[in-house]
């Protein structure tokens, strides 16, 4: 695994704007960067793929355990009035779309799971589309070898999954939603809408605050059409606490992602994984903060529902070395053994391993001078070259 400097494409900003990549720069800071790329061998990619399969299967084992335990559902801070709705999403198992495992991997030692973004993962468009365009352009320009490849079938797999959902699960139409105040979320949903349309689904978009409820308790759009199939880039932990959460079980809507994903997108997943599979090569010791657990000199404190690094603290040798402010923490905390992402120059690098329909199909890389990856951490493309 190497970090290699390369010349930027002279017209990449124009291309980004042309293709709707409006958030390549945020708050006057670069988000998309292509002055360098990360290089992997085929063997390293195979290891990441095998690791992703293994970790995802173990996460599903956690769902099976938690779903049958009132104690654990409480531990995961899931409101009791949503338990039956949640359980109904697992038996029979409602179909899912995609997820992203965040891994610390240096190309030499086993990858370690830092968390699972199984409900509302972003950085999708830049992983699936824009870094592939970068690869093709750089090969064409002679800046990369003609045999350079990329671990990235994400777009094809998304379209294939939407076709499968249409033909086997009856998802002929799809409403999509997100919050109104995030350009990145809106672009992610627009990209998924394009993939769904490519697969032959009819689609409608509305913001989350525009969803209505009709007199029978079904969700409706702005044209009073009943919503049957819904993709939401909006966290289940928010939905479970919204006023309309009491309608979830009776509305008749099918959700992407399904409600059972709320278990493996929760940081409480990490202590359960360690309890069920202690010593696993791809896991770090983790515990509920309020439970008795072995002492650790260096560890990370994470809220159950933290996003974009919010409210995370890093303790090294008993001293706090980093803390990010945010709105989370009242729901409970976990502690996870500190394990640094690999450092290249002044930057720490995190790998996001993507899965579609439970199968790994690509990676995206983020880097930051901070040990905590946040929303403005830079995205870099990658290649495979042996």
mmCIF file of C-alpha atoms in Angstrom:
data_model
loop_
_atom_site.group_PDB
_atom_site.id
_atom_site.type_symbol
_atom_site.label_atom_id
_atom_site.label_comp_id
_atom_site.label_asym_id
_atom_site.label_seq_id
_atom_site.Cartn_x
_atom_site.Cartn_y
_atom_site.Cartn_z
ATOM 1 C CA UNK A 1 0.000 0.000 0.000
ATOM 2 C CA UNK A 2 1.580 3.245 -1.171
ATOM 3 C CA UNK A 3 0.684 6.902 -1.421
ATOM 4 C CA UNK A 4 1.922 8.191 -4.782
ATOM 5 C CA UNK A 5 1.962 11.811 -5.952
ATOM 6 C CA UNK A 6 0.503 12.601 -9.387
ATOM 7 C CA UNK A 7 -0.445 15.642 -11.454
ATOM 8 C CA UNK A 8 -4.058 16.734 -11.168
ATOM 9 C CA UNK A 9 -6.259 16.714 -14.240
ATOM 10 C CA UNK A 10 -6.307 20.337 -15.392
ATOM 11 C CA UNK A 11 -10.069 20.302 -15.951
ATOM 12 C CA UNK A 12 -11.251 18.189 -13.019
ATOM 13 C CA UNK A 13 -13.190 21.014 -11.346
ATOM 14 C CA UNK A 14 -15.092 21.711 -14.555
ATOM 15 C CA UNK A 15 -15.859 18.007 -14.872
ATOM 16 C CA UNK A 16 -16.973 17.837 -11.253
ATOM 17 C CA UNK A 17 -19.390 20.711 -11.757
ATOM 18 C CA UNK A 18 -20.611 19.251 -15.055
ATOM 19 C CA UNK A 19 -21.422 15.910 -13.423
ATOM 20 C CA UNK A 20 -23.078 17.354 -10.326
ATOM 21 C CA UNK A 21 -20.180 16.896 -7.888
ATOM 22 C CA UNK A 22 -21.007 20.200 -6.203
ATOM 23 C CA UNK A 23 -19.352 19.414 -2.882
ATOM 24 C CA UNK A 24 -15.813 18.771 -4.153
ATOM 25 C CA UNK A 25 -14.887 21.841 -2.087
ATOM 26 C CA UNK A 26 -16.660 22.587 1.194
ATOM 27 C CA UNK A 27 -16.279 25.680 3.358
ATOM 28 C CA UNK A 28 -13.361 26.763 1.121
ATOM 29 C CA UNK A 29 -11.542 23.520 1.984
ATOM 30 C CA UNK A 30 -10.751 20.764 -0.542
ATOM 31 C CA UNK A 31 -12.768 17.587 -0.094
ATOM 32 C CA UNK A 32 -11.943 15.786 -3.352
ATOM 33 C CA UNK A 33 -8.158 15.662 -3.867
ATOM 34 C CA UNK A 34 -6.180 14.147 -6.736
ATOM 35 C CA UNK A 35 -2.640 15.396 -6.216
ATOM 36 C CA UNK A 36 -1.922 11.839 -5.063
ATOM 37 C CA UNK A 37 -3.453 8.381 -5.139
ATOM 38 C CA UNK A 38 -3.208 5.191 -3.087
ATOM 39 C CA UNK A 39 -1.799 2.087 -4.732
ATOM 40 C CA UNK A 40 -2.709 -1.471 -3.721
ATOM 41 C CA UNK A 41 -1.642 -4.882 -4.931
ATOM 42 C CA UNK A 42 -4.197 -7.471 -6.035
ATOM 43 C CA UNK A 43 -3.380 -9.534 -2.935
ATOM 44 C CA UNK A 44 -4.117 -6.585 -0.653
ATOM 45 C CA UNK A 45 -7.453 -5.984 -2.352
ATOM 46 C CA UNK A 46 -8.336 -9.659 -2.018
ATOM 47 C CA UNK A 47 -7.526 -9.448 1.679
ATOM 48 C CA UNK A 48 -9.760 -6.389 2.094
ATOM 49 C CA UNK A 49 -12.547 -8.145 0.217
ATOM 50 C CA UNK A 50 -12.292 -11.319 2.311
ATOM 51 C CA UNK A 51 -12.148 -9.254 5.503
ATOM 52 C CA UNK A 52 -15.257 -7.329 4.503
ATOM 53 C CA UNK A 53 -17.192 -10.546 3.860
ATOM 54 C CA UNK A 54 -16.117 -11.943 7.226
ATOM 55 C CA UNK A 55 -16.928 -8.791 9.199
ATOM 56 C CA UNK A 56 -20.317 -8.353 7.559
ATOM 57 C CA UNK A 57 -21.292 -11.926 8.389
ATOM 58 C CA UNK A 58 -20.281 -11.406 12.014
ATOM 59 C CA UNK A 59 -22.338 -8.213 12.122
ATOM 60 C CA UNK A 60 -25.379 -10.166 10.943
ATOM 61 C CA UNK A 61 -24.736 -12.617 13.790
ATOM 62 C CA UNK A 62 -25.040 -9.663 16.163
ATOM 63 C CA UNK A 63 -28.395 -8.688 14.637
ATOM 64 C CA UNK A 64 -29.710 -12.201 15.240
ATOM 65 C CA UNK A 65 -28.694 -12.014 18.880
ATOM 66 C CA UNK A 66 -29.899 -8.477 19.617
ATOM 67 C CA UNK A 67 -33.224 -8.814 17.840
ATOM 68 C CA UNK A 68 -34.370 -11.487 20.322
ATOM 69 C CA UNK A 69 -33.241 -9.701 23.478
ATOM 70 C CA UNK A 70 -35.215 -6.940 25.192
ATOM 71 C CA UNK A 71 -32.163 -6.275 27.361
ATOM 72 C CA UNK A 72 -29.899 -5.744 24.380
ATOM 73 C CA UNK A 73 -32.421 -3.619 22.484
ATOM 74 C CA UNK A 74 -32.511 -1.416 25.554
ATOM 75 C CA UNK A 75 -28.712 -1.412 25.665
ATOM 76 C CA UNK A 76 -28.727 -0.255 22.036
ATOM 77 C CA UNK A 77 -31.006 2.640 23.060
ATOM 78 C CA UNK A 78 -33.803 1.618 20.705
ATOM 79 C CA UNK A 79 -37.217 2.884 21.943
ATOM 80 C CA UNK A 80 -39.482 0.101 23.125
ATOM 81 C CA UNK A 81 -42.404 1.167 20.938
ATOM 82 C CA UNK A 82 -40.246 0.363 17.870
ATOM 83 C CA UNK A 83 -39.178 -3.149 18.919
ATOM 84 C CA UNK A 84 -41.951 -5.046 17.139
ATOM 85 C CA UNK A 85 -41.399 -2.998 13.963
ATOM 86 C CA UNK A 86 -37.683 -3.714 14.155
ATOM 87 C CA UNK A 87 -38.193 -7.434 14.702
ATOM 88 C CA UNK A 88 -40.631 -7.622 11.796
ATOM 89 C CA UNK A 89 -37.901 -6.268 9.520
ATOM 90 C CA UNK A 90 -35.587 -9.189 10.384
ATOM 91 C CA UNK A 91 -38.001 -12.133 10.282
ATOM 92 C CA UNK A 92 -38.453 -12.472 7.342
ATOM 93 C CA UNK A 93 -35.312 -10.510 6.517
ATOM 94 C CA UNK A 94 -36.258 -7.408 4.553
ATOM 95 C CA UNK A 95 -33.915 -6.574 1.651
ATOM 96 C CA UNK A 96 -31.069 -4.112 2.034
ATOM 97 C CA UNK A 97 -29.189 -1.954 -0.444
ATOM 98 C CA UNK A 98 -25.688 -0.936 0.659
ATOM 99 C CA UNK A 99 -23.329 -0.248 3.542
ATOM 100 C CA UNK A 100 -19.749 0.804 4.294
ATOM 101 C CA UNK A 101 -17.259 -0.701 6.734
ATOM 102 C CA UNK A 102 -14.606 1.722 8.002
ATOM 103 C CA UNK A 103 -11.274 -0.088 8.286
ATOM 104 C CA UNK A 104 -7.772 0.737 9.513
ATOM 105 C CA UNK A 105 -5.397 -1.089 7.150
ATOM 106 C CA UNK A 106 -1.756 -0.527 6.262
ATOM 107 C CA UNK A 107 -1.364 -3.233 3.611
ATOM 108 C CA UNK A 108 0.709 -5.433 5.941
ATOM 109 C CA UNK A 109 -1.269 -6.209 9.094
ATOM 110 C CA UNK A 110 -4.881 -7.438 9.370
ATOM 111 C CA UNK A 111 -7.467 -4.707 8.821
ATOM 112 C CA UNK A 112 -9.306 -3.576 11.955
ATOM 113 C CA UNK A 113 -12.972 -2.608 12.021
ATOM 114 C CA UNK A 114 -13.477 0.882 13.448
ATOM 115 C CA UNK A 115 -17.217 1.097 12.775
ATOM 116 C CA UNK A 116 -19.992 0.035 10.426
ATOM 117 C CA UNK A 117 -21.887 2.668 8.431
ATOM 118 C CA UNK A 118 -24.770 0.365 7.621
ATOM 119 C CA UNK A 119 -27.673 2.811 7.551
ATOM 120 C CA UNK A 120 -26.774 6.168 5.956
ATOM 121 C CA UNK A 121 -23.291 5.897 4.405
ATOM 122 C CA UNK A 122 -22.060 8.799 2.289
ATOM 123 C CA UNK A 123 -18.990 9.328 0.040
ATOM 124 C CA UNK A 124 -20.855 7.052 -2.388
ATOM 125 C CA UNK A 125 -20.812 9.166 -5.560
ATOM 126 C CA UNK A 126 -17.137 10.008 -5.370
ATOM 127 C CA UNK A 127 -16.295 6.339 -4.738
ATOM 128 C CA UNK A 128 -18.537 4.784 -7.361
ATOM 129 C CA UNK A 129 -18.302 7.317 -10.173
ATOM 130 C CA UNK A 130 -15.841 10.176 -9.880
ATOM 131 C CA UNK A 131 -12.744 8.196 -8.890
ATOM 132 C CA UNK A 132 -13.414 5.777 -11.768
ATOM 133 C CA UNK A 133 -13.576 8.733 -14.163
ATOM 134 C CA UNK A 134 -10.267 9.927 -12.660
ATOM 135 C CA UNK A 135 -8.684 6.528 -13.370
ATOM 136 C CA UNK A 136 -9.809 6.491 -17.003
ATOM 137 C CA UNK A 137 -8.665 10.079 -17.578
ATOM 138 C CA UNK A 138 -5.241 9.523 -16.021
ATOM 139 C CA UNK A 139 -4.629 6.351 -18.038
ATOM 140 C CA UNK A 140 -5.679 8.182 -21.204
ATOM 141 C CA UNK A 141 -3.331 11.069 -20.342
ATOM 142 C CA UNK A 142 -0.428 8.632 -19.871
ATOM 143 C CA UNK A 143 -0.027 9.443 -16.167
ATOM 144 C CA UNK A 144 -0.940 5.888 -15.102
ATOM 145 C CA UNK A 145 0.023 2.537 -16.664
ATOM 146 C CA UNK A 146 -2.526 1.061 -19.060
ATOM 147 C CA UNK A 147 -2.831 -1.990 -16.793
ATOM 148 C CA UNK A 148 -3.785 0.095 -13.732
ATOM 149 C CA UNK A 149 -7.127 -1.016 -12.316
ATOM 150 C CA UNK A 150 -9.407 0.004 -9.480
ATOM 151 C CA UNK A 151 -11.390 -2.001 -6.937
ATOM 152 C CA UNK A 152 -14.679 -0.479 -7.910
ATOM 153 C CA UNK A 153 -17.734 -2.209 -9.336
ATOM 154 C CA UNK A 154 -19.956 -0.195 -7.018
ATOM 155 C CA UNK A 155 -22.073 1.554 -9.642
ATOM 156 C CA UNK A 156 -22.711 -1.638 -11.616
ATOM 157 C CA UNK A 157 -23.624 -3.502 -8.432
ATOM 158 C CA UNK A 158 -26.049 -0.760 -7.337
ATOM 159 C CA UNK A 159 -27.858 -0.899 -10.679
ATOM 160 C CA UNK A 160 -27.922 -4.711 -10.566
ATOM 161 C CA UNK A 161 -29.344 -4.564 -7.044
ATOM 162 C CA UNK A 162 -32.110 -2.161 -8.059
ATOM 163 C CA UNK A 163 -32.990 -4.487 -10.949
ATOM 164 C CA UNK A 164 -33.136 -7.391 -8.512
ATOM 165 C CA UNK A 165 -35.309 -5.401 -6.099
ATOM 166 C CA UNK A 166 -37.665 -4.572 -8.953
ATOM 167 C CA UNK A 167 -37.912 -8.097 -10.354
ATOM 168 C CA UNK A 168 -37.839 -10.173 -7.160
ATOM 169 C CA UNK A 169 -39.169 -7.841 -4.463
ATOM 170 C CA UNK A 170 -41.613 -5.681 -6.391
ATOM 171 C CA UNK A 171 -39.821 -2.339 -6.011
ATOM 172 C CA UNK A 172 -41.266 -0.929 -9.261
ATOM 173 C CA UNK A 173 -41.424 2.597 -7.865
ATOM 174 C CA UNK A 174 -39.239 4.276 -5.272
ATOM 175 C CA UNK A 175 -39.524 7.455 -3.253
ATOM 176 C CA UNK A 176 -36.221 8.896 -2.017
ATOM 177 C CA UNK A 177 -35.601 11.386 0.765
ATOM 178 C CA UNK A 178 -32.972 13.178 2.838
ATOM 179 C CA UNK A 179 -32.631 16.322 4.930
ATOM 180 C CA UNK A 180 -32.718 19.705 3.248
ATOM 181 C CA UNK A 181 -29.557 21.204 4.728
ATOM 182 C CA UNK A 182 -26.831 18.921 3.295
ATOM 183 C CA UNK A 183 -25.532 19.268 -0.275
ATOM 184 C CA UNK A 184 -23.609 16.012 0.122
ATOM 185 C CA UNK A 185 -26.691 14.067 1.231
ATOM 186 C CA UNK A 186 -28.758 15.515 -1.615
ATOM 187 C CA UNK A 187 -26.081 14.609 -4.170
ATOM 188 C CA UNK A 188 -25.828 11.071 -2.759
ATOM 189 C CA UNK A 189 -29.569 10.574 -3.062
ATOM 190 C CA UNK A 190 -29.603 12.072 -6.573
ATOM 191 C CA UNK A 191 -26.911 9.592 -7.600
ATOM 192 C CA UNK A 192 -28.880 6.667 -6.165
ATOM 193 C CA UNK A 193 -31.995 7.941 -7.924
ATOM 194 C CA UNK A 194 -30.079 7.912 -11.225
ATOM 195 C CA UNK A 195 -29.003 4.303 -10.550
ATOM 196 C CA UNK A 196 -32.586 3.296 -9.745
ATOM 197 C CA UNK A 197 -33.854 4.906 -12.936
ATOM 198 C CA UNK A 198 -31.136 3.132 -14.925
ATOM 199 C CA UNK A 199 -32.537 -0.103 -13.477
ATOM 200 C CA UNK A 200 -36.025 0.773 -14.696
ATOM 201 C CA UNK A 201 -37.627 2.004 -11.474
ATOM 202 C CA UNK A 202 -39.854 5.069 -11.468
ATOM 203 C CA UNK A 203 -38.683 7.512 -8.804
ATOM 204 C CA UNK A 204 -39.883 10.515 -6.841
ATOM 205 C CA UNK A 205 -37.858 12.715 -4.508
ATOM 206 C CA UNK A 206 -39.014 14.727 -1.509
ATOM 207 C CA UNK A 207 -37.278 16.096 1.559
ATOM 208 C CA UNK A 208 -37.850 14.321 4.859
ATOM 209 C CA UNK A 209 -39.914 17.199 6.278
ATOM 210 C CA UNK A 210 -42.273 16.988 3.268
ATOM 211 C CA UNK A 211 -43.528 13.470 4.083
ATOM 212 C CA UNK A 212 -47.165 13.480 5.094
ATOM 213 C CA UNK A 213 -49.469 10.995 6.827
ATOM 214 C CA UNK A 214 -52.983 10.331 5.552
ATOM 215 C CA UNK A 215 -55.953 9.404 7.700
ATOM 216 C CA UNK A 216 -55.279 5.644 7.503
ATOM 217 C CA UNK A 217 -51.727 6.157 8.766
ATOM 218 C CA UNK A 218 -49.931 5.647 5.469
ATOM 219 C CA UNK A 219 -47.111 7.962 4.413
ATOM 220 C CA UNK A 220 -47.833 10.211 1.416
ATOM 221 C CA UNK A 221 -45.844 12.549 -0.811
ATOM 222 C CA UNK A 222 -46.628 16.133 -1.819
ATOM 223 C CA UNK A 223 -49.092 14.895 -4.463
ATOM 224 C CA UNK A 224 -50.928 12.752 -1.873
ATOM 225 C CA UNK A 225 -49.580 9.539 -3.388
ATOM 226 C CA UNK A 226 -49.115 6.698 -0.931
ATOM 227 C CA UNK A 227 -45.467 5.809 -0.432
ATOM 228 C CA UNK A 228 -44.904 2.060 -0.753
ATOM 229 C CA UNK A 229 -41.115 1.836 -1.176
ATOM 230 C CA UNK A 230 -38.807 4.368 0.393
ATOM 231 C CA UNK A 231 -35.069 5.046 0.307
ATOM 232 C CA UNK A 232 -34.035 7.370 3.123
ATOM 233 C CA UNK A 233 -30.703 8.998 3.812
ATOM 234 C CA UNK A 234 -31.931 9.742 7.310
ATOM 235 C CA UNK A 235 -30.835 7.794 10.401
ATOM 236 C CA UNK A 236 -33.092 5.231 12.025
ATOM 237 C CA UNK A 237 -32.200 6.589 15.460
ATOM 238 C CA UNK A 238 -33.774 9.895 14.393
ATOM 239 C CA UNK A 239 -36.816 8.181 12.893
ATOM 240 C CA UNK A 240 -37.401 6.085 15.997
ATOM 241 C CA UNK A 241 -37.688 9.300 18.003
ATOM 242 C CA UNK A 242 -39.729 11.337 15.532
ATOM 243 C CA UNK A 243 -43.395 11.966 16.187
ATOM 244 C CA UNK A 244 -44.463 9.747 13.272
ATOM 245 C CA UNK A 245 -42.475 6.745 14.593
ATOM 246 C CA UNK A 246 -45.670 5.262 16.015
ATOM 247 C CA UNK A 247 -46.895 4.921 12.413
ATOM 248 C CA UNK A 248 -43.892 2.928 11.195
ATOM 249 C CA UNK A 249 -45.361 -0.491 11.873
ATOM 250 C CA UNK A 250 -48.750 0.186 10.269
ATOM 251 C CA UNK A 251 -47.863 2.399 7.305
ATOM 252 C CA UNK A 252 -47.128 -0.502 4.970
ATOM 253 C CA UNK A 253 -43.989 1.122 3.555
ATOM 254 C CA UNK A 254 -40.827 -0.823 2.780
ATOM 255 C CA UNK A 255 -37.610 0.941 3.661
ATOM 256 C CA UNK A 256 -34.107 1.038 2.259
ATOM 257 C CA UNK A 257 -32.276 0.623 4.490
ATOM 258 C CA UNK A 258 -34.516 -1.781 6.483
ATOM 259 C CA UNK A 259 -34.968 -1.211 10.205
ATOM 260 C CA UNK A 260 -32.666 -4.095 11.199
ATOM 261 C CA UNK A 261 -29.775 -2.007 9.885
ATOM 262 C CA UNK A 262 -30.276 0.235 12.938
ATOM 263 C CA UNK A 263 -28.559 -2.460 15.007
ATOM 264 C CA UNK A 264 -25.332 -2.681 13.021
ATOM 265 C CA UNK A 265 -25.077 1.073 12.401
ATOM 266 C CA UNK A 266 -25.093 1.572 16.170
ATOM 267 C CA UNK A 267 -21.707 1.783 17.936
ATOM 268 C CA UNK A 268 -23.087 -0.719 20.467
ATOM 269 C CA UNK A 269 -22.331 -3.217 17.709
ATOM 270 C CA UNK A 270 -18.637 -3.027 18.601
ATOM 271 C CA UNK A 271 -18.858 -4.361 22.199
ATOM 272 C CA UNK A 272 -21.242 -7.099 21.045
ATOM 273 C CA UNK A 273 -18.852 -8.182 18.303
ATOM 274 C CA UNK A 274 -15.973 -8.387 20.772
ATOM 275 C CA UNK A 275 -18.109 -10.287 23.301
ATOM 276 C CA UNK A 276 -19.271 -12.801 20.694
ATOM 277 C CA UNK A 277 -15.943 -13.150 18.840
ATOM 278 C CA UNK A 278 -13.193 -12.310 21.336
ATOM 279 C CA UNK A 279 -9.705 -12.153 19.889
ATOM 280 C CA UNK A 280 -10.926 -11.914 16.278
ATOM 281 C CA UNK A 281 -8.053 -10.685 14.087
ATOM 282 C CA UNK A 282 -10.171 -7.941 12.505
ATOM 283 C CA UNK A 283 -11.772 -6.650 15.705
ATOM 284 C CA UNK A 284 -10.596 -4.353 18.479
ATOM 285 C CA UNK A 285 -11.480 -4.895 22.144
ATOM 286 C CA UNK A 286 -14.604 -2.833 22.891
ATOM 287 C CA UNK A 287 -16.964 -2.505 25.848
ATOM 288 C CA UNK A 288 -19.951 -0.512 27.022
ATOM 289 C CA UNK A 289 -18.523 2.411 28.970
ATOM 290 C CA UNK A 290 -20.800 1.840 31.972
ATOM 291 C CA UNK A 291 -20.018 -1.872 32.235
ATOM 292 C CA UNK A 292 -17.102 -3.412 34.095
ATOM 293 C CA UNK A 293 -14.298 -4.065 31.641
ATOM 294 C CA UNK A 294 -10.536 -4.613 31.599
ATOM 295 C CA UNK A 295 -8.517 -1.405 31.980
ATOM 296 C CA UNK A 296 -7.032 0.120 28.818
ATOM 297 C CA UNK A 297 -4.305 2.763 28.702
ATOM 298 C CA UNK A 298 -5.223 3.964 25.214
ATOM 299 C CA UNK A 299 -8.777 3.895 23.923
ATOM 300 C CA UNK A 300 -11.473 5.781 22.042
ATOM 301 C CA UNK A 301 -14.762 6.878 23.581
ATOM 302 C CA UNK A 302 -17.648 6.825 21.093
ATOM 303 C CA UNK A 303 -21.342 7.681 21.520
ATOM 304 C CA UNK A 304 -23.739 5.020 20.264
ATOM 305 C CA UNK A 305 -25.082 7.316 17.532
ATOM 306 C CA UNK A 306 -22.110 9.512 16.641
ATOM 307 C CA UNK A 307 -21.707 10.616 13.012
ATOM 308 C CA UNK A 308 -18.856 12.353 11.191
ATOM 309 C CA UNK A 309 -16.625 11.929 14.256
ATOM 310 C CA UNK A 310 -18.849 14.000 16.552
ATOM 311 C CA UNK A 311 -18.341 13.638 20.334
ATOM 312 C CA UNK A 312 -15.483 11.180 19.944
ATOM 313 C CA UNK A 313 -12.580 11.329 22.405
ATOM 314 C CA UNK A 314 -9.157 9.704 22.149
ATOM 315 C CA UNK A 315 -7.309 8.754 25.321
ATOM 316 C CA UNK A 316 -3.624 7.780 25.037
ATOM 317 C CA UNK A 317 -1.652 6.596 28.029
ATOM 318 C CA UNK A 318 -4.413 7.825 30.312
ATOM 319 C CA UNK A 319 -4.474 11.368 28.872
ATOM 320 C CA UNK A 320 -7.057 12.866 26.529
ATOM 321 C CA UNK A 321 -5.284 13.870 23.309
ATOM 322 C CA UNK A 322 -8.237 14.689 21.067
ATOM 323 C CA UNK A 323 -11.918 15.524 21.413
ATOM 324 C CA UNK A 324 -14.569 16.516 18.871
ATOM 325 C CA UNK A 325 -17.639 18.443 20.000
ATOM 326 C CA UNK A 326 -21.149 17.526 18.922
ATOM 327 C CA UNK A 327 -24.737 16.737 19.955
ATOM 328 C CA UNK A 328 -24.361 13.050 20.875
ATOM 329 C CA UNK A 329 -23.642 11.079 24.022
ATOM 330 C CA UNK A 330 -26.793 11.088 26.137
ATOM 331 C CA UNK A 331 -27.842 7.792 24.549
ATOM 332 C CA UNK A 332 -24.796 6.005 25.963
ATOM 333 C CA UNK A 333 -21.120 5.469 25.169
ATOM 334 C CA UNK A 334 -18.752 2.659 24.287
ATOM 335 C CA UNK A 335 -14.995 2.391 24.620
ATOM 336 C CA UNK A 336 -12.825 0.785 21.938
ATOM 337 C CA UNK A 337 -9.138 0.059 22.134
ATOM 338 C CA UNK A 338 -7.173 2.770 20.353
ATOM 339 C CA UNK A 339 -5.734 1.650 17.030
ATOM 340 C CA UNK A 340 -4.261 4.286 14.782
ATOM 341 C CA UNK A 341 -5.004 4.375 11.083
ATOM 342 C CA UNK A 342 -1.793 4.181 9.026
ATOM 343 C CA UNK A 343 0.067 7.462 8.622
ATOM 344 C CA UNK A 344 1.411 8.657 5.271
ATOM 345 C CA UNK A 345 3.465 11.793 5.730
ATOM 346 C CA UNK A 346 1.372 14.001 8.007
ATOM 347 C CA UNK A 347 -1.929 12.282 7.221
ATOM 348 C CA UNK A 348 -3.877 9.372 8.698
ATOM 349 C CA UNK A 349 -5.738 7.251 6.146
ATOM 350 C CA UNK A 350 -9.030 5.402 6.544
ATOM 351 C CA UNK A 351 -10.471 2.849 4.102
ATOM 352 C CA UNK A 352 -14.197 2.651 3.501
ATOM 353 C CA UNK A 353 -15.113 -0.801 2.179
ATOM 354 C CA UNK A 354 -18.448 -0.803 0.356
ATOM 355 C CA UNK A 355 -20.948 -3.639 0.162
ATOM 356 C CA UNK A 356 -24.036 -3.883 -2.028
ATOM 357 C CA UNK A 357 -26.554 -6.589 -1.196
ATOM 358 C CA UNK A 358 -24.154 -7.980 1.435
ATOM 359 C CA UNK A 359 -21.283 -8.341 -1.080
ATOM 360 C CA UNK A 360 -18.108 -6.192 -1.112
ATOM 361 C CA UNK A 361 -17.543 -4.279 -4.342
ATOM 362 C CA UNK A 362 -15.224 -1.304 -3.863
ATOM 363 C CA UNK A 363 -13.287 1.027 -1.601
ATOM 364 C CA UNK A 364 -12.890 4.745 -1.015
ATOM 365 C CA UNK A 365 -10.105 6.399 0.990
ATOM 366 C CA UNK A 366 -10.227 9.398 3.298
ATOM 367 C CA UNK A 367 -7.273 11.130 4.900
ATOM 368 C CA UNK A 368 -6.849 13.778 7.563
ATOM 369 C CA UNK A 369 -4.130 15.295 9.721
ATOM 370 C CA UNK A 370 -6.383 14.419 12.653
ATOM 371 C CA UNK A 371 -6.756 10.912 14.067
ATOM 372 C CA UNK A 372 -10.544 11.342 13.818
ATOM 373 C CA UNK A 373 -12.101 11.219 10.348
ATOM 374 C CA UNK A 374 -14.731 13.958 9.996
ATOM 375 C CA UNK A 375 -17.012 15.327 7.287
ATOM 376 C CA UNK A 376 -14.262 17.493 5.747
ATOM 377 C CA UNK A 377 -11.607 14.753 5.703
ATOM 378 C CA UNK A 378 -10.216 14.582 2.179
ATOM 379 C CA UNK A 379 -11.138 11.892 -0.337
ATOM 380 C CA UNK A 380 -8.354 10.385 -2.498
ATOM 381 C CA UNK A 381 -8.648 7.924 -5.413
ATOM 382 C CA UNK A 382 -6.860 4.600 -5.598
ATOM 383 C CA UNK A 383 -5.525 2.086 -8.098
ATOM 384 C CA UNK A 384 -4.544 -1.593 -8.204
ATOM 385 C CA UNK A 385 -1.149 -2.281 -9.722
ATOM 386 C CA UNK A 386 1.017 -5.398 -9.357
#
